[in-house]
Amino acid sequence: MTIKTKNVQLSDSAASQMLIEWDVPIEMDDGVVLRADIFRPAGDGPFPIILSYGPYGKGLAFQDGYPSAWKILEEKFPDAVAGSSNSYQCWEVVDPEKWIPKGYSCIRVDSRGAGRSEGLVDLHAPRETQDLYECVEWAGSLAWSNGKVGLAGVSYFATNQWRVAGMQPPSLAAICVWEGYADRYRDSSYHGGIRCTFTRNWQDMQVKTVQNGRGERGPRSPFNGLLICGDDTLSDDELADRRVDIWSTISSTPLDGPYYRERSPDFSRIQVPLLSCGNWGGHGLHLRGNIEGYMRAASSHKWLEVHDGEHWAEFYTDYGVQLQQAFFGRFLRGEENGWDARANVQVRVRHLDGTTSVRSDSHWPLSTTEWTLLYLDLENGSLVDHDPAQKAECSFDALGEGLDFLSAPLSSPIELTGPLAVSLSVSSSTEDADLFVVIRVYDPDGEEVTFQGALDPRMPLAFGWLRASHRHIDETLSTPYRPYHSHDRKQLLTPGIPVKVQIEIWPTSMVIPAGYRLGLTVRGRDYEHSGEAASLSNMKNPMRGCGPFVHDDETDRPRSVFGGKTTLHADNGSVPQLLLPLQRGLLEDR
């Protein structure tokens, strides 16, 4: 059934009216029917379309489904909720009340098997990408459409944009990938070859709860009174039969290969104009994909923006909405709005007081980068600017606190903006070792400084991970600042025999004042700060510095292998070192 609501007043300040069509059917090529909600200006059009496709339930209000995130949005980002009644706010997709007055229509599609769409839930699968392709073409052919469809949304609603863009649907005119990872293996499932348990908990907390078939066992939509999870009420066993257990597949597929490749984009085929928006605090899920996608996409019209703050928030702020509307105005409406004069790369550089400065550039890494090496002095536990030129080794219990290396107090401020990498020579008392590398900052009193992450309010500056048996490098894709591991083979260690490893550290940005110290920790388990854990209503595990992106699956990390002793080595043929992206011209204006 399709319910139509006409002439909805958007707000006191908005003169335009909105037409809403609830639960519009979209039949896929295999006969499965998906359901969409359409918000559009009253009138005949033509209107460009902002479309999203995902599994979180199009009828679930942001305020009801994600109350702690909504509270943060209200309290910390008042502009995000101003100028709208917030009556149609939904998690991680655009608020139609801020787009309809600008002449856009907005379409939200429940993905296959989610919300009110029938079918089998198989998250990130090729079938989903095909569905999204067909939804784009269906939307582009609507009578009131101008034939141009843009994709927008955060996280899941961003990740699938990379994949469908590679399929080149004719009606797709632009994509705005807001904090959305690209590589299903490296960005999400396995960090450096180490299994991340986020997917398991995420599926339980955010997907199963709004699966189609929950019917009366699920909530009703405050938007229209419809059952959010469809009209049929199924048993738990019946629901399980309609859902692919992606966690069991990930757990049984520890190496990269066809399963992950068909759930990752073909960058060479992405030619549509794109805006990739990342978050410096997005370590563990999205940041790497936003940057890799920008770098590797074949589009001749592409832009990278990186901000800070909470994962979901900036998308809704005045800054975020204006950025999106300027981009889509150019490519969906043909506006001559100055977008083409925008620098291809624009990043917000963080300062310790919570403010930011803007760097604009035509390159990533930034053209102002001065690549700088610091060396690990294994005897003294320090980071130094010269090769210690001595043979040394130091060991740590793999499940302990690891080893810390600190710089001297900085004599002047420095700015780190860009990717980092570390080279080590390591051995283990067992046949393998997991390496967790943490970039940290300490104040003049020796206290660690932590930073707002995308989800966790207290994170260190940057993370890198590598399972030693996954050390093989893909030379065609690697650079000195971003080692690229093939993850297609295991090269087990001989206990006590050192091997050389290169570890990718995800990009970061921060101005570190004089008197502070830079730190590097090498350990064999996830970082945890010493303070109180944080929580969000949609996250299962308490957050202690890594957000929900932890590596605590004992089947992947048996103590007999990953609970041994790990040793770092230095000699004339192997000097442990850290590569830093120092920036010329310290920013002063904020």
Short mmCIF file of C-alpha atoms in Angstrom, two decimals, residues 70-373:
data_model
loop_
_atom_site.label_atom_id
_atom_site.label_comp_id
_atom_site.label_asym_id
_atom_site.label_seq_id
_atom_site.Cartn_x
_atom_site.Cartn_y
_atom_site.Cartn_z
CA TRP A 70 20.50 12.52 18.85
CA LYS A 71 21.11 14.04 22.28
CA ILE A 72 24.72 14.82 21.33
CA LEU A 73 23.51 16.37 18.07
CA GLU A 74 21.04 18.60 19.91
CA GLU A 75 23.46 19.67 22.64
CA LYS A 76 26.71 20.11 20.73
CA PHE A 77 25.49 21.04 17.24
CA PRO A 78 22.39 23.22 17.61
CA ASP A 79 22.59 24.37 13.99
CA ALA A 80 22.11 20.76 12.89
CA VAL A 81 18.60 20.64 14.33
CA ALA A 82 17.68 24.30 13.72
CA GLY A 83 15.64 25.35 10.69
CA SER A 84 13.67 22.09 10.68
CA SER A 85 10.81 20.57 12.64
CA ASN A 86 12.94 17.38 12.66
CA SER A 87 9.74 15.43 12.04
CA TYR A 88 11.35 13.32 9.31
CA GLN A 89 14.89 12.94 10.62
CA CYS A 90 16.32 9.49 9.98
CA TRP A 91 19.73 8.05 10.90
CA GLU A 92 22.55 9.05 8.56
CA VAL A 93 20.43 10.29 5.64
CA VAL A 94 19.47 13.83 4.59
CA ASP A 95 16.71 15.76 6.34
CA PRO A 96 14.19 16.50 3.56
CA GLU A 97 13.09 19.69 5.29
CA LYS A 98 16.47 21.23 4.45
CA TRP A 99 16.50 20.02 0.84
CA ILE A 100 12.96 20.43 -0.47
CA PRO A 101 13.10 24.27 -0.25
CA LYS A 102 16.22 24.12 -2.45
CA GLY A 103 14.32 22.28 -5.18
CA TYR A 104 15.57 18.74 -4.49
CA SER A 105 13.55 15.58 -3.98
CA CYS A 106 14.71 12.97 -1.46
CA ILE A 107 14.17 9.21 -1.72
CA ARG A 108 14.93 6.70 1.04
CA VAL A 109 14.94 3.01 0.12
CA ASP A 110 14.89 0.16 2.61
CA SER A 111 17.53 -2.28 1.39
CA ARG A 112 16.61 -5.86 0.56
CA GLY A 113 15.27 -7.69 3.61
CA ALA A 114 15.36 -4.59 5.82
CA GLY A 115 12.53 -2.42 7.10
CA ARG A 116 9.55 -2.75 4.78
CA SER A 117 11.50 -4.27 1.85
CA GLU A 118 11.11 -8.00 1.32
CA GLY A 119 13.90 -10.46 0.55
CA LEU A 120 17.06 -11.97 1.97
CA VAL A 121 19.39 -9.76 4.03
CA ASP A 122 22.88 -10.18 2.57
CA LEU A 123 24.72 -7.05 3.60
CA HIS A 124 27.16 -5.45 1.13
CA ALA A 125 26.59 -8.32 -1.32
CA PRO A 126 26.63 -7.87 -5.11
CA ARG A 127 22.85 -8.27 -5.10
CA GLU A 128 22.55 -5.15 -2.98
CA THR A 129 24.73 -3.22 -5.39
CA GLN A 130 22.55 -4.39 -8.27
CA ASP A 131 19.48 -3.29 -6.32
CA LEU A 132 20.94 0.15 -5.79
CA TYR A 133 21.74 0.39 -9.50
CA GLU A 134 18.12 -0.42 -10.33
CA CYS A 135 16.83 2.07 -7.73
CA VAL A 136 18.95 4.82 -9.29
CA GLU A 137 17.57 4.07 -12.75
CA TRP A 138 14.00 3.83 -11.44
CA ALA A 139 14.35 7.20 -9.72
CA GLY A 140 15.91 8.82 -12.77
CA SER A 141 12.93 7.80 -14.91
CA LEU A 142 10.20 9.20 -12.63
CA ALA A 143 7.93 11.64 -14.43
CA TRP A 144 8.87 14.60 -12.25
CA SER A 145 12.63 13.79 -12.17
CA ASN A 146 15.17 15.80 -14.14
CA GLY A 147 16.96 12.52 -14.82
CA LYS A 148 19.87 13.28 -12.48
CA VAL A 149 20.29 11.22 -9.31
CA GLY A 150 22.80 11.95 -6.57
CA LEU A 151 23.66 9.57 -3.76
CA ALA A 152 24.15 10.95 -0.26
CA GLY A 153 24.33 9.57 3.26
CA VAL A 154 26.70 8.51 6.00
CA SER A 155 28.45 5.17 6.62
CA TYR A 156 26.39 2.34 5.07
CA PHE A 157 24.62 4.87 2.86
CA ALA A 158 28.08 6.04 1.74
CA THR A 159 29.93 2.74 1.45
CA ASN A 160 27.60 1.30 -1.18
CA GLN A 161 28.10 4.41 -3.32
CA TRP A 162 31.65 3.36 -4.19
CA ARG A 163 30.42 0.02 -5.50
CA VAL A 164 27.42 1.18 -7.50
CA ALA A 165 29.41 4.05 -9.03
CA GLY A 166 31.70 1.41 -10.51
CA MET A 167 28.68 -0.06 -12.29
CA GLN A 168 28.08 3.32 -13.97
CA PRO A 169 24.27 3.62 -13.88
CA PRO A 170 23.35 6.19 -16.57
CA SER A 171 21.15 8.29 -14.25
CA LEU A 172 23.82 8.60 -11.56
CA ALA A 173 25.12 12.17 -11.79
CA ALA A 174 27.18 12.55 -8.59
CA ILE A 175 28.03 10.81 -5.30
CA CYS A 176 28.78 12.29 -1.89
CA VAL A 177 30.52 9.59 0.15
CA TRP A 178 30.31 10.90 3.72
CA GLU A 179 32.46 8.80 6.07
CA GLY A 180 32.13 5.60 4.06
CA TYR A 181 34.77 2.90 3.82
CA ALA A 182 35.67 1.29 0.49
CA ASP A 183 37.67 -1.93 0.98
CA ARG A 184 35.60 -4.61 2.70
CA TYR A 185 38.72 -6.45 3.90
CA ARG A 186 41.24 -3.74 4.86
CA ASP A 187 38.92 -0.99 6.05
CA SER A 188 36.40 -3.03 8.00
CA SER A 189 36.75 -6.79 8.48
CA TYR A 190 40.48 -7.23 9.04
CA HIS A 191 42.86 -4.49 10.12
CA GLY A 192 46.30 -5.49 8.97
CA GLY A 193 45.03 -9.07 8.83
CA ILE A 194 43.63 -8.96 12.40
CA ARG A 195 39.90 -9.65 12.65
CA CYS A 196 37.80 -6.74 13.94
CA THR A 197 34.62 -7.72 15.83
CA PHE A 198 32.69 -4.55 14.98
CA THR A 199 30.66 -6.23 12.23
CA ARG A 200 29.37 -8.93 14.57
CA ASN A 201 28.11 -6.43 17.13
CA TRP A 202 26.84 -3.96 14.53
CA GLN A 203 24.68 -6.57 12.82
CA ASP A 204 23.13 -7.52 16.17
CA MET A 205 22.50 -3.95 17.29
CA GLN A 206 21.50 -2.08 14.14
CA VAL A 207 20.40 -4.56 11.47
CA LYS A 208 18.59 -7.48 13.12
CA THR A 209 16.49 -5.00 15.10
CA VAL A 210 14.87 -3.61 11.94
CA GLN A 211 14.83 -6.72 9.75
CA ASN A 212 11.78 -7.17 7.54
CA GLY A 213 9.47 -9.72 9.14
CA ARG A 214 9.62 -8.46 12.70
CA GLY A 215 6.21 -6.92 12.10
CA GLU A 216 4.30 -6.43 15.36
CA ARG A 217 7.48 -7.37 17.26
CA GLY A 218 9.11 -4.24 15.88
CA PRO A 219 8.24 -0.56 16.30
CA ARG A 220 5.71 1.59 14.48
CA SER A 221 6.89 4.60 12.55
CA PRO A 222 6.13 7.99 14.06
CA PHE A 223 6.17 9.32 10.49
CA ASN A 224 3.12 7.44 9.21
CA GLY A 225 2.03 4.78 11.71
CA LEU A 226 3.22 1.89 9.56
CA LEU A 227 5.04 -1.06 11.06
CA ILE A 228 8.70 -0.25 10.43
CA CYS A 229 9.70 -3.89 9.84
CA GLY A 230 6.84 -4.90 7.53
CA ASP A 231 3.36 -6.28 8.11
CA ASP A 232 4.35 -9.95 8.60
CA THR A 233 5.46 -11.15 12.03
CA LEU A 234 7.91 -14.05 11.83
CA SER A 235 9.61 -16.23 14.42
CA ASP A 236 13.31 -15.89 15.26
CA ASP A 237 14.05 -19.03 13.24
CA GLU A 238 12.17 -17.69 10.24
CA LEU A 239 14.02 -14.39 10.49
CA ALA A 240 17.36 -16.19 10.68
CA ASP A 241 16.50 -18.09 7.49
CA ARG A 242 16.04 -14.74 5.74
CA ARG A 243 19.38 -13.34 6.88
CA VAL A 244 22.92 -14.27 5.80
CA ASP A 245 25.21 -14.52 8.82
CA ILE A 246 28.01 -12.35 7.48
CA TRP A 247 30.03 -12.73 10.67
CA SER A 248 30.43 -16.49 10.20
CA THR A 249 31.54 -15.89 6.61
CA ILE A 250 34.06 -13.24 7.65
CA SER A 251 35.36 -15.50 10.43
CA SER A 252 35.89 -18.38 8.02
CA THR A 253 37.53 -16.16 5.36
CA PRO A 254 40.69 -14.72 6.96
CA LEU A 255 42.51 -13.90 3.71
CA ASP A 256 41.56 -11.41 1.05
CA GLY A 257 39.99 -12.89 -2.04
CA PRO A 258 36.79 -13.10 -4.14
CA TYR A 259 34.39 -12.68 -1.21
CA TYR A 260 35.88 -9.31 -0.23
CA ARG A 261 36.69 -8.16 -3.76
CA GLU A 262 33.06 -8.46 -4.93
CA ARG A 263 32.07 -6.40 -1.88
CA SER A 264 34.63 -3.71 -2.67
CA PRO A 265 34.66 -1.19 -5.54
CA ASP A 266 36.46 -1.26 -8.84
CA PHE A 267 38.03 2.18 -8.52
CA SER A 268 39.06 2.23 -12.17
CA ARG A 269 35.40 2.32 -13.21
CA ILE A 270 34.33 5.18 -10.93
CA GLN A 271 34.00 8.12 -13.30
CA VAL A 272 31.09 10.04 -11.82
CA PRO A 273 31.80 13.34 -10.02
CA LEU A 274 32.48 12.57 -6.38
CA LEU A 275 32.93 14.32 -3.06
CA SER A 276 34.62 12.12 -0.45
CA CYS A 277 34.24 13.41 3.12
CA GLY A 278 36.31 11.72 5.83
CA ASN A 279 36.79 12.14 9.57
CA TRP A 280 40.19 12.27 11.29
CA GLY A 281 38.61 10.35 14.16
CA GLY A 282 37.39 7.58 11.88
CA HIS A 283 40.19 5.11 12.60
CA GLY A 284 38.95 1.55 12.45
CA LEU A 285 36.27 1.93 9.78
CA HIS A 286 35.78 4.83 7.36
CA LEU A 287 38.75 7.20 7.11
CA ARG A 288 41.02 4.97 5.07
CA GLY A 289 38.28 4.28 2.51
CA ASN A 290 37.45 7.94 2.04
CA ILE A 291 41.06 8.71 1.21
CA GLU A 292 41.76 5.58 -0.86
CA GLY A 293 38.53 6.15 -2.79
CA TYR A 294 39.46 9.72 -3.59
CA MET A 295 42.98 8.77 -4.60
CA ARG A 296 42.14 5.76 -6.75
CA ALA A 297 38.81 6.67 -8.37
CA ALA A 298 39.12 7.38 -12.09
CA SER A 299 36.83 10.41 -12.01
CA SER A 300 38.23 13.63 -13.43
CA HIS A 301 35.90 15.56 -11.10
CA LYS A 302 36.70 14.54 -7.55
CA TRP A 303 37.20 16.28 -4.23
CA LEU A 304 38.40 15.23 -0.79
CA GLU A 305 37.26 16.89 2.43
CA VAL A 306 38.34 15.77 5.92
CA HIS A 307 36.80 17.09 9.13
CA ASP A 308 36.73 16.13 12.79
CA GLY A 309 34.04 15.53 15.41
CA GLU A 310 31.34 12.91 15.87
CA HIS A 311 30.74 10.47 13.03
CA TRP A 312 27.13 11.39 12.32
CA ALA A 313 27.09 15.07 13.31
CA GLU A 314 28.87 17.16 10.67
CA PHE A 315 26.66 15.73 7.93
CA TYR A 316 23.71 17.59 9.48
CA THR A 317 25.38 20.88 10.44
CA ASP A 318 25.10 24.05 8.38
CA TYR A 319 28.65 23.43 7.21
CA GLY A 320 27.86 19.91 6.06
CA VAL A 321 24.55 20.70 4.40
CA GLN A 322 25.94 23.74 2.59
CA LEU A 323 28.91 21.71 1.36
CA GLN A 324 26.66 18.95 0.03
CA GLN A 325 24.23 21.37 -1.59
CA ALA A 326 27.01 23.28 -3.32
CA PHE A 327 28.40 20.03 -4.74
CA PHE A 328 25.06 18.66 -5.87
CA GLY A 329 24.01 22.09 -7.09
CA ARG A 330 26.88 21.98 -9.53
CA PHE A 331 26.34 18.43 -10.82
CA LEU A 332 22.60 17.81 -10.41
CA ARG A 333 21.29 21.29 -11.22
CA GLY A 334 24.07 22.71 -13.38
CA GLU A 335 24.56 25.72 -11.14
CA GLU A 336 27.53 28.00 -11.78
CA ASN A 337 28.15 28.34 -8.05
CA GLY A 338 31.94 28.44 -7.93
CA TRP A 339 32.33 24.78 -7.03
CA ASP A 340 34.80 24.16 -9.84
CA ALA A 341 37.16 26.71 -8.30
CA ARG A 342 37.27 24.78 -5.02
CA ALA A 343 40.57 23.11 -4.19
CA ASN A 344 40.47 19.38 -4.81
CA VAL A 345 41.65 18.70 -1.26
CA GLN A 346 40.44 20.63 1.75
CA VAL A 347 41.17 19.41 5.26
CA ARG A 348 40.46 20.84 8.67
CA VAL A 349 43.63 20.70 10.75
CA ARG A 350 42.97 20.06 14.44
CA HIS A 351 44.36 22.00 17.38
CA LEU A 352 44.51 20.87 20.99
CA ASP A 353 41.98 23.48 22.08
CA GLY A 354 39.32 21.92 19.83
CA THR A 355 39.52 24.52 17.07
CA THR A 356 40.55 23.81 13.49
CA SER A 357 42.33 25.54 10.62
CA VAL A 358 41.80 24.86 6.94
CA ARG A 359 44.41 23.62 4.48
CA SER A 360 43.54 23.60 0.79
CA ASP A 361 45.64 21.81 -1.78
CA SER A 362 45.52 20.15 -5.16
CA HIS A 363 47.26 16.99 -3.94
CA TRP A 364 47.01 14.20 -1.41
CA PRO A 365 49.27 13.77 0.45
CA LEU A 366 49.51 17.52 0.75
CA SER A 367 52.10 19.21 -1.46
CA THR A 368 53.45 20.99 1.63
CA THR A 369 54.47 17.71 3.26
CA GLU A 370 58.03 17.31 4.49
CA TRP A 371 58.48 13.59 5.00
CA THR A 372 60.45 13.21 8.20
CA LEU A 373 61.98 10.12 9.80
#
